[in-house]
CSV table of C-alpha atoms and ligand atoms in Angstrom, one decimal:
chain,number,residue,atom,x,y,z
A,1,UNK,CA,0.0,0.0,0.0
A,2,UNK,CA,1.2,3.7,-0.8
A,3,UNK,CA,2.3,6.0,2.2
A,4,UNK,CA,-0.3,8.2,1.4
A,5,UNK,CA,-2.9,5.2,2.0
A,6,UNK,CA,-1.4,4.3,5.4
A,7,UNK,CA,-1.3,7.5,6.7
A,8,UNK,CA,-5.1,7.6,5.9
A,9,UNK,CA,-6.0,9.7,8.7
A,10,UNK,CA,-2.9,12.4,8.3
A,11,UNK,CA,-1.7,11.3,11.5
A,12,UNK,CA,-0.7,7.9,10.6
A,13,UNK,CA,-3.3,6.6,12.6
A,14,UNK,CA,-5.1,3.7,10.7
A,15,UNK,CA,-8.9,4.2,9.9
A,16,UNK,CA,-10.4,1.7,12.2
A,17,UNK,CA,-14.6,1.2,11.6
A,18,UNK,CA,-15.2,0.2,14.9
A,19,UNK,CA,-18.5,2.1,16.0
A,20,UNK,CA,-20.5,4.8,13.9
A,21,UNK,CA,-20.2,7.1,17.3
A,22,UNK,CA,-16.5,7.5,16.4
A,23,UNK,CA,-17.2,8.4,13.0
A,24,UNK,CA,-18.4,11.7,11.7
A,25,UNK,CA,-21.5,12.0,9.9
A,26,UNK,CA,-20.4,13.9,6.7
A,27,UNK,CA,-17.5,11.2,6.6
A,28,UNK,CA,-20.7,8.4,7.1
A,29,UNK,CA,-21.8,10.5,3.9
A,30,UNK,CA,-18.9,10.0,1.9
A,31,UNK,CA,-18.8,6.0,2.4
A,32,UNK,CA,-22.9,5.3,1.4
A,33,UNK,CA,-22.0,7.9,-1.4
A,34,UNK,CA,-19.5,5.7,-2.7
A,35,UNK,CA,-21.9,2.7,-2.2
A,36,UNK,CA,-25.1,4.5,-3.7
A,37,UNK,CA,-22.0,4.8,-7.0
A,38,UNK,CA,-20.6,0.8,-6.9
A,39,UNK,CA,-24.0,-0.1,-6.9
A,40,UNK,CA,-25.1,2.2,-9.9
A,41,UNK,CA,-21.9,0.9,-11.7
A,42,UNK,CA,-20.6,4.5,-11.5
A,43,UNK,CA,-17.0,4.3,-10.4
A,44,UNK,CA,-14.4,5.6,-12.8
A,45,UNK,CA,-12.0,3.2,-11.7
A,46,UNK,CA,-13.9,-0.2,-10.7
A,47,UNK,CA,-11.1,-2.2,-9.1
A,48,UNK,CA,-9.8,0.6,-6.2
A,49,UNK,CA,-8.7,-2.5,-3.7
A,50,UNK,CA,-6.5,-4.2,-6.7
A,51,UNK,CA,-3.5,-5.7,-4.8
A,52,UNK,CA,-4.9,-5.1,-1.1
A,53,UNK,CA,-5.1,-8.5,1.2
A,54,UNK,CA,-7.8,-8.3,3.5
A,55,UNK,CA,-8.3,-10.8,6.4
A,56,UNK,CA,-11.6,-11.7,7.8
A,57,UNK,CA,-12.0,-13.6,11.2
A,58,UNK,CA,-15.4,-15.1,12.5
A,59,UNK,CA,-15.4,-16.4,15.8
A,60,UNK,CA,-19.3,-16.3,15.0
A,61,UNK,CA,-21.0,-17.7,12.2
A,62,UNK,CA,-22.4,-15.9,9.1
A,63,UNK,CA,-24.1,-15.8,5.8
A,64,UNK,CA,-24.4,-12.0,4.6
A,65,UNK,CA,-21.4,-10.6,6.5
A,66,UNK,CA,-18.7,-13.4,5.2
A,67,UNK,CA,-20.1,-13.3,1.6
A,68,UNK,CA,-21.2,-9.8,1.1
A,69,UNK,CA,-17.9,-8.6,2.3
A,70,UNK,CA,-15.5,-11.6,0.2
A,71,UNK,CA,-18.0,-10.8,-2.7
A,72,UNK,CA,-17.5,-6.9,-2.9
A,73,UNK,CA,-13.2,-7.3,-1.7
A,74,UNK,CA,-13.2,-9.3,-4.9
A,75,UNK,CA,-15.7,-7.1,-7.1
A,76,UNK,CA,-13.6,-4.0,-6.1
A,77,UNK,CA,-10.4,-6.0,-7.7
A,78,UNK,CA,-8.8,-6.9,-3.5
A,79,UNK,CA,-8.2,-10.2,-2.2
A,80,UNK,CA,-9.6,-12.0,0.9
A,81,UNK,CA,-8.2,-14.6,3.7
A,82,UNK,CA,-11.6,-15.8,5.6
A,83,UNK,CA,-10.6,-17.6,8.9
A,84,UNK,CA,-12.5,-19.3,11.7
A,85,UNK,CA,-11.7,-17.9,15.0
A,86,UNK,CA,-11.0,-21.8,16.3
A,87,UNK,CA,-9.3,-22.5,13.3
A,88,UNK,CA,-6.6,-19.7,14.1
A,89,UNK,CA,-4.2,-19.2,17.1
A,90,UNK,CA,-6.4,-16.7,18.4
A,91,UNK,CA,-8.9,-19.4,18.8
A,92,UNK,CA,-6.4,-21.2,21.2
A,93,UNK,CA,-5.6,-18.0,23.6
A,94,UNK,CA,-3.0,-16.0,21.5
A,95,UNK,CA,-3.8,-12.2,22.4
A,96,UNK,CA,-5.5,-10.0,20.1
A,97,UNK,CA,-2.8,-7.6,20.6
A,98,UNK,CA,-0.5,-10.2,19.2
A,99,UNK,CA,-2.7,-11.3,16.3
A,100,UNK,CA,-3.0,-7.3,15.2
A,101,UNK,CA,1.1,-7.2,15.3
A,102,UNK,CA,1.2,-10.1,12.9
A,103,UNK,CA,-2.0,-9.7,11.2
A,104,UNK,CA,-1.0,-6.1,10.6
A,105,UNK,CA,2.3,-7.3,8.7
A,106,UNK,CA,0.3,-9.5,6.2
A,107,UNK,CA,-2.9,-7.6,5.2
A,108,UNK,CA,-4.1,-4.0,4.5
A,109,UNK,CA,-7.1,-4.4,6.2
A,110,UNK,CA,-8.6,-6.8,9.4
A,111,UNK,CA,-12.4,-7.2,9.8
A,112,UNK,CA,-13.4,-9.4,12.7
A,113,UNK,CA,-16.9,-10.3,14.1
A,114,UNK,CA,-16.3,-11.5,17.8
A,115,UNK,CA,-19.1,-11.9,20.5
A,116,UNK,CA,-16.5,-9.7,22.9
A,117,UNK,CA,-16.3,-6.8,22.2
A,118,UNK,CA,-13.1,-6.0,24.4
A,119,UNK,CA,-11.1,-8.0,22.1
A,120,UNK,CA,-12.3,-5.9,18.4
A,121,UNK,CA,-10.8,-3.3,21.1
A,122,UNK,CA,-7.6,-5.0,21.9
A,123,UNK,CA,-7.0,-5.9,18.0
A,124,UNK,CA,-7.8,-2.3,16.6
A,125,UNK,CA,-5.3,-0.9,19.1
A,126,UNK,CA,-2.5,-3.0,18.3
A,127,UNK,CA,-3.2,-3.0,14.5
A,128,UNK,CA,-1.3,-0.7,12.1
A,129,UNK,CA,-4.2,-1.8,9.6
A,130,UNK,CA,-7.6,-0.8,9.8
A,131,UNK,CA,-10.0,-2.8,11.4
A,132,UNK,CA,-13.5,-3.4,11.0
A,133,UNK,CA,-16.0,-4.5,13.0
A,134,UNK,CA,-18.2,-7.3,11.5
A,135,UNK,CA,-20.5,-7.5,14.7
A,136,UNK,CA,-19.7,-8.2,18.1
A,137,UNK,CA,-22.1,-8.3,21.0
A,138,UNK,CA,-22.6,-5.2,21.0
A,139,UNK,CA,-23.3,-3.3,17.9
A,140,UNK,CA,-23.1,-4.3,14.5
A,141,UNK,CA,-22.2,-0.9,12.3
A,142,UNK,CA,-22.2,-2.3,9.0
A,143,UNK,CA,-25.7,-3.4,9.3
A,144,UNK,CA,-26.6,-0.1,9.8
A,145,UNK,CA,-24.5,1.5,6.4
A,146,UNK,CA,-26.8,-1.2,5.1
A,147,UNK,CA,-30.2,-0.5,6.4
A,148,UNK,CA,-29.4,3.4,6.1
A,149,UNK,CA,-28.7,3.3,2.2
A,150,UNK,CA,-32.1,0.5,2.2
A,151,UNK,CA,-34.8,3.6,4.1
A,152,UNK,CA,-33.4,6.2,1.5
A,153,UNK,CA,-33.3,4.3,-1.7
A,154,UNK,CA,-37.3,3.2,-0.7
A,155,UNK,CA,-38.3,6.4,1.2
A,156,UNK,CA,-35.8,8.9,0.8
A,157,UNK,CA,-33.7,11.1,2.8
A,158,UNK,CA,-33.9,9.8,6.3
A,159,UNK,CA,-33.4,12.2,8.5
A,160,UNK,CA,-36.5,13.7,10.4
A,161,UNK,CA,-38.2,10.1,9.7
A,162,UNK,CA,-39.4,8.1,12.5
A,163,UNK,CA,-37.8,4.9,13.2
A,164,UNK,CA,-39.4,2.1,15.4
A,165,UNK,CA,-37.5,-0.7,17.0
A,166,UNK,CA,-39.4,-3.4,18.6
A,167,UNK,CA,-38.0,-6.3,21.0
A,168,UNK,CA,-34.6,-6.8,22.0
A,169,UNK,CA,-32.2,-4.0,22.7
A,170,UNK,CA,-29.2,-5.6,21.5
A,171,UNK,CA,-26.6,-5.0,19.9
A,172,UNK,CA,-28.5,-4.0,16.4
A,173,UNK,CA,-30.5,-1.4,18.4
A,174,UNK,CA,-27.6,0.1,19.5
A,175,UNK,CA,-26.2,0.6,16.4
A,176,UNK,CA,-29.7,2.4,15.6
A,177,UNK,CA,-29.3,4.4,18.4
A,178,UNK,CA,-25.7,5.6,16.8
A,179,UNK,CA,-26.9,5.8,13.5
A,180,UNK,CA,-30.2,7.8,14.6
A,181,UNK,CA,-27.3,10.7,16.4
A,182,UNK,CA,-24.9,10.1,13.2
A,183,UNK,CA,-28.0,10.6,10.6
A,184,UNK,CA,-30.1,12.4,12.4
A,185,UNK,CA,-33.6,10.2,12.2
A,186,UNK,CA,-35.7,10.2,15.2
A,187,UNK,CA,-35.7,6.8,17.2
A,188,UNK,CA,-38.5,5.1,19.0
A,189,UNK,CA,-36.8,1.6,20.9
A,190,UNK,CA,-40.0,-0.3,22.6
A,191,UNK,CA,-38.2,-3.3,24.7
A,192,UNK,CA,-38.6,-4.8,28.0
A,193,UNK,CA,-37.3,-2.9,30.4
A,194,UNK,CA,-35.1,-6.1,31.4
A,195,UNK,CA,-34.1,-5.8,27.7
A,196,UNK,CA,-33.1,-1.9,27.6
A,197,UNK,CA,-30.2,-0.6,25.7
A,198,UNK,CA,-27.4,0.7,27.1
A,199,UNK,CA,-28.3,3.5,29.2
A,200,UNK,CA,-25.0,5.0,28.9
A,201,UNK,CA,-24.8,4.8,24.7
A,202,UNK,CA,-28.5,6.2,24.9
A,203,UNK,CA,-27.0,9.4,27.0
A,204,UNK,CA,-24.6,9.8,24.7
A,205,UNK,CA,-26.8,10.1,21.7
A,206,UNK,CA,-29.0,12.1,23.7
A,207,UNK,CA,-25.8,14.4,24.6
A,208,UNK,CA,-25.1,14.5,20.5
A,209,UNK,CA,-28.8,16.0,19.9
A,210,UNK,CA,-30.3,12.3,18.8
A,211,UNK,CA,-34.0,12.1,19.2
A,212,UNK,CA,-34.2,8.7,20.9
A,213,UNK,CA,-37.4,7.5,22.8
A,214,UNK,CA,-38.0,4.5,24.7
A,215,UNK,CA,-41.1,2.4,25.2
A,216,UNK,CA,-42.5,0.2,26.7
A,217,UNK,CA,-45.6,-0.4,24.4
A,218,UNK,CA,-44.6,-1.7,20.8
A,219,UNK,CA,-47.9,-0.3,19.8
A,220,UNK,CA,-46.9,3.6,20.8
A,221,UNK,CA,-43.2,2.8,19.3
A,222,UNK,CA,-44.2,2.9,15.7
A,223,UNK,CA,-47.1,5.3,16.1
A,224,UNK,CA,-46.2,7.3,12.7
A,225,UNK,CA,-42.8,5.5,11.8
A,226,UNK,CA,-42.0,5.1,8.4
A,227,UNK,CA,-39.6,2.3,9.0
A,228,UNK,CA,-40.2,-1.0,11.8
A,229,UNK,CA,-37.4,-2.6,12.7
A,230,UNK,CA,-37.0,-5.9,14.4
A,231,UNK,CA,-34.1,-8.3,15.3
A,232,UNK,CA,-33.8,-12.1,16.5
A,233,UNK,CA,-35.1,-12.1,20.5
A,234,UNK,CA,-31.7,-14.6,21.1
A,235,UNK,CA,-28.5,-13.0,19.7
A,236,UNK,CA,-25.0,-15.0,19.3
A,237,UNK,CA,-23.4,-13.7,22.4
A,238,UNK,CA,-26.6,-14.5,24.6
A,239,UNK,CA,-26.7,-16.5,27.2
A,240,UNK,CA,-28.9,-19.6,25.5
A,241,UNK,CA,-30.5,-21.0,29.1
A,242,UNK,CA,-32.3,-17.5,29.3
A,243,UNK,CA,-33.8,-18.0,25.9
A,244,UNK,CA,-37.2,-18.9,27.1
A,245,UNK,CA,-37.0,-16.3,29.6
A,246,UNK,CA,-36.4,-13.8,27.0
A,247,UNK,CA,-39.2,-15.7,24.6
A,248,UNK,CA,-42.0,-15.0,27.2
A,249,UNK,CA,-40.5,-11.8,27.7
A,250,UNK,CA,-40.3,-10.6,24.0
A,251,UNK,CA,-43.9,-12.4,22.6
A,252,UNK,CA,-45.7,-9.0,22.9
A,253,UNK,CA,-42.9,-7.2,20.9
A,254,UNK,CA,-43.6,-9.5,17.9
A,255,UNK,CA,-43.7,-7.6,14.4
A,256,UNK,CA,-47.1,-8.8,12.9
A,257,UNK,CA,-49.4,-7.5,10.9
A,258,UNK,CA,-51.8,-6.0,13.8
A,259,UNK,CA,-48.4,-3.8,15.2
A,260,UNK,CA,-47.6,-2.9,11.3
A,261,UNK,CA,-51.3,-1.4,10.9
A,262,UNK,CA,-50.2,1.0,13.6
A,263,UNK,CA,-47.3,2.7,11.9
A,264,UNK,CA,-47.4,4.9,8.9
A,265,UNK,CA,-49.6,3.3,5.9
A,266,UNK,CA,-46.0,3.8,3.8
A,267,UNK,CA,-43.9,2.3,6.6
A,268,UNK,CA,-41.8,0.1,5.4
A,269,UNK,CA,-40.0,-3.6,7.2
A,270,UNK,CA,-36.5,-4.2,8.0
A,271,UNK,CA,-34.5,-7.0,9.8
A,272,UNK,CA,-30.9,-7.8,9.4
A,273,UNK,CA,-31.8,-11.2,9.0
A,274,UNK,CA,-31.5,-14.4,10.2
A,275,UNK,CA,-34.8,-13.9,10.8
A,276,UNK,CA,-36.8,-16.1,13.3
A,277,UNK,CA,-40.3,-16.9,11.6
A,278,UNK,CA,-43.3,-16.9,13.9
A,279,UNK,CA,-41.0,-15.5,16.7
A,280,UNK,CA,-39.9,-11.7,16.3
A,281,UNK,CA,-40.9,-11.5,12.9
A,282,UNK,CA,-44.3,-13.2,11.2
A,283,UNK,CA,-44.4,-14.8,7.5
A,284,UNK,CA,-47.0,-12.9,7.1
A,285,UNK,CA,-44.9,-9.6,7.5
A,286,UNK,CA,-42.0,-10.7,5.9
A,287,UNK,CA,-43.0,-11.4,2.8
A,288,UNK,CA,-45.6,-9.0,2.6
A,289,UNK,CA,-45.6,-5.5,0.5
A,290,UNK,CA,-44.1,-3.8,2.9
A,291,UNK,CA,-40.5,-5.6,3.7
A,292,UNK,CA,-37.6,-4.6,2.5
A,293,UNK,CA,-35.5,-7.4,4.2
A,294,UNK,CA,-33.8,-8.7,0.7
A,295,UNK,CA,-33.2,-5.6,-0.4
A,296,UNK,CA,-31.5,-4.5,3.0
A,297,UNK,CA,-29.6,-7.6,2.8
A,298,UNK,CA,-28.5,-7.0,-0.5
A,299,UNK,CA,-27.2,-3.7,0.4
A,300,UNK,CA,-24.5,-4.9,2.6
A,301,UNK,CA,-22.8,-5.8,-0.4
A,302,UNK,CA,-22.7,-2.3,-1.9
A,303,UNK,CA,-22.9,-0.1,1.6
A,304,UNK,CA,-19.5,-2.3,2.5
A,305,UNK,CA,-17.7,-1.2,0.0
A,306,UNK,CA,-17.6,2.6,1.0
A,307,UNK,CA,-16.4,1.6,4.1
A,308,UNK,CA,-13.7,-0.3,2.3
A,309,UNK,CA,-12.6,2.0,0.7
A,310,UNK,CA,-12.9,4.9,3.4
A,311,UNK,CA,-10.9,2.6,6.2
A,312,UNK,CA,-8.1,2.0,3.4
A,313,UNK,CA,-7.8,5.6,2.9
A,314,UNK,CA,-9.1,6.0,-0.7
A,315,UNK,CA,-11.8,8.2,0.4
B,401,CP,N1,-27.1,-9.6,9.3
B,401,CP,C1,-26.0,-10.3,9.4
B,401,CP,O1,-25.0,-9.8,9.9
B,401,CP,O2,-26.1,-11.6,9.0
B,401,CP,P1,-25.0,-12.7,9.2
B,401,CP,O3,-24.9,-13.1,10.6
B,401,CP,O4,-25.4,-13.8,8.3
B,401,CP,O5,-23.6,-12.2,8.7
B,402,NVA,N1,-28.5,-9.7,17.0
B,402,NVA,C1,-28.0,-10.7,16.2
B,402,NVA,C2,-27.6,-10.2,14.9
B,402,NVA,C3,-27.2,-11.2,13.9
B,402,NVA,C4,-26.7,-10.6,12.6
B,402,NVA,C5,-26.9,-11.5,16.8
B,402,NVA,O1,-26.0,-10.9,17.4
B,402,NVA,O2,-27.0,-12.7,16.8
């Protein structure tokens, strides 16, 4: 990689994309600008990552992270090393301090989906590379590049919209709850209160000017929301003996088509998918008019890309 492309940041820093809270929102911008281009087949010059390495490590599983991101390294002319966490050193107790220091000697670029988030941390301050965060157990930013470009291609600009979450407040919500500060949308989050987000992210979004509300009563949340949003009531990094706990708990949150009726008549469905038929989400719902859950999970492929090619410096 070119000096200028290390030194992305001016300061030699690398570009890490580790939380849309670190991240301005005009830079944001830039990156779903780029995407909105890849994915019109506008780009002047259509292989920017030609002869960048990037290494990907799941110590999760996935469907839409792995592929989208291998699919649109290779589309944008890169290359890409896809690891299992226990098939890797790391996945036997070597530090993630260590793994950025050798990582950072091979590849351009580390994206890593972990279910603690402490060790994204660990890596992104030991790497000289950028590294990206591919979900960890709490938040999940590229989702949100994703779901972001998915409202404003079906509805338009989003900010000033109303966006309704309903069930868990995990770690999707509270990359909602970023994005809503970052692109200035007005957030409505109806959870248990057992199942609240973060009350410390929610003060800082609050503290940034964010219009976030919580709820209690699914039915109030999406009271004029142009966008309902719903995730899987048992994440990865959840504890699986408290799933029927959090089952009884979640049931009235359910997105069906008696809480859609109670949005806007336009509002339209999103889910980052796997979804959970019959459990946070209905078939009924899912397939209906109003989901845009393909769509959304299409876009991670192009919404990726501009934060590709922002966290290697070519933005
Ligand atoms: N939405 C999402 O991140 O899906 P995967 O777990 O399949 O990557
Ligand atoms: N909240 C879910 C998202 C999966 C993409 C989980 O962490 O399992």
């Amino acid at each position: 990689m070119s000096a200028a492309l290390k030194s992305a940041n001016g300061n030699g820093a690398p570009r890490h994309f580790l939380e849309l809270m670190d991240i301005d929102s005009l830079t944001l911008r830039r990156m779903l600008d780029f995407s909105g281009r890849a994915k019109r087949g506008e780009l002047t010059d259509s292989k920017p990552l030609a002869g960048k390495h990037i290494a990907m490590i799941f110590e999760k599983p996935s469907t839409r992270t792995r592929v989208s991101f291998e699919v649109g390294i290779k589309q944008l002319g890169g290359d890409v090393v896809t690891l299992a966490g226990k098939d890797t050193q790391l996945g036997r107790g070597e530090s993630p301090a260590d793994t950025a220091r050798v990582l950072s000697r091979y590849v351009d670029a580390i994206i890593l989906r972990t279910d603690r988030v402490e060790k994204m941390r660990e890596l992104a301050e030991h790497a000289t590379v950028p590294v990206i965060n591919g979900l960890t157990d709490v938040s999940h930013p590229c989702q949100l590049m994703a779901d972001v470009m998915t409202f404003e291609e079906h509805r338009g600009p989003i900010a000033g919209q109303v966006v309704a979450w309903t069930g868990d407040g995990n770690n999707v919500a509270q990359s909602f709850i970023q994005a809503a500060a970052r692109f200035n949308f007005t957030l409505h989050v109806a959870t248990p209160p057992q199942l609240a987000p973060n009350p410390e992210l929610l003060a800082w979004a609050r503290g940034q000017g964010a219009q976030v509300k919580l709820f209690s009563d699914p039915f109030e949340a999406v009271a004029g929301a142009r966008c309902v949003v719903t995730d899987t009531w048992v994440s990865m990094s959840d504890d699986k003996s408290s799933a029927r706990q959090r089952h009884n708990l979640l049931a009235p949150f359910q997105v069906n088509n008696s809480l859609l009726k109670a949005a806007a008549p336009d509002a339209i469905v999103m889910h980052c998918l796997p979804a959970h038929r019959g459990e946070e989400i209905t078939d009924e719902v899912i397939d209906g008019p109003q989901s845009v859950v393909f769509d959304e999970a299409e876009n991670r492929l192009h919404a990726q890309k501009g934060v590709l090619l922002w966290a290697l410096g070519a933005l």
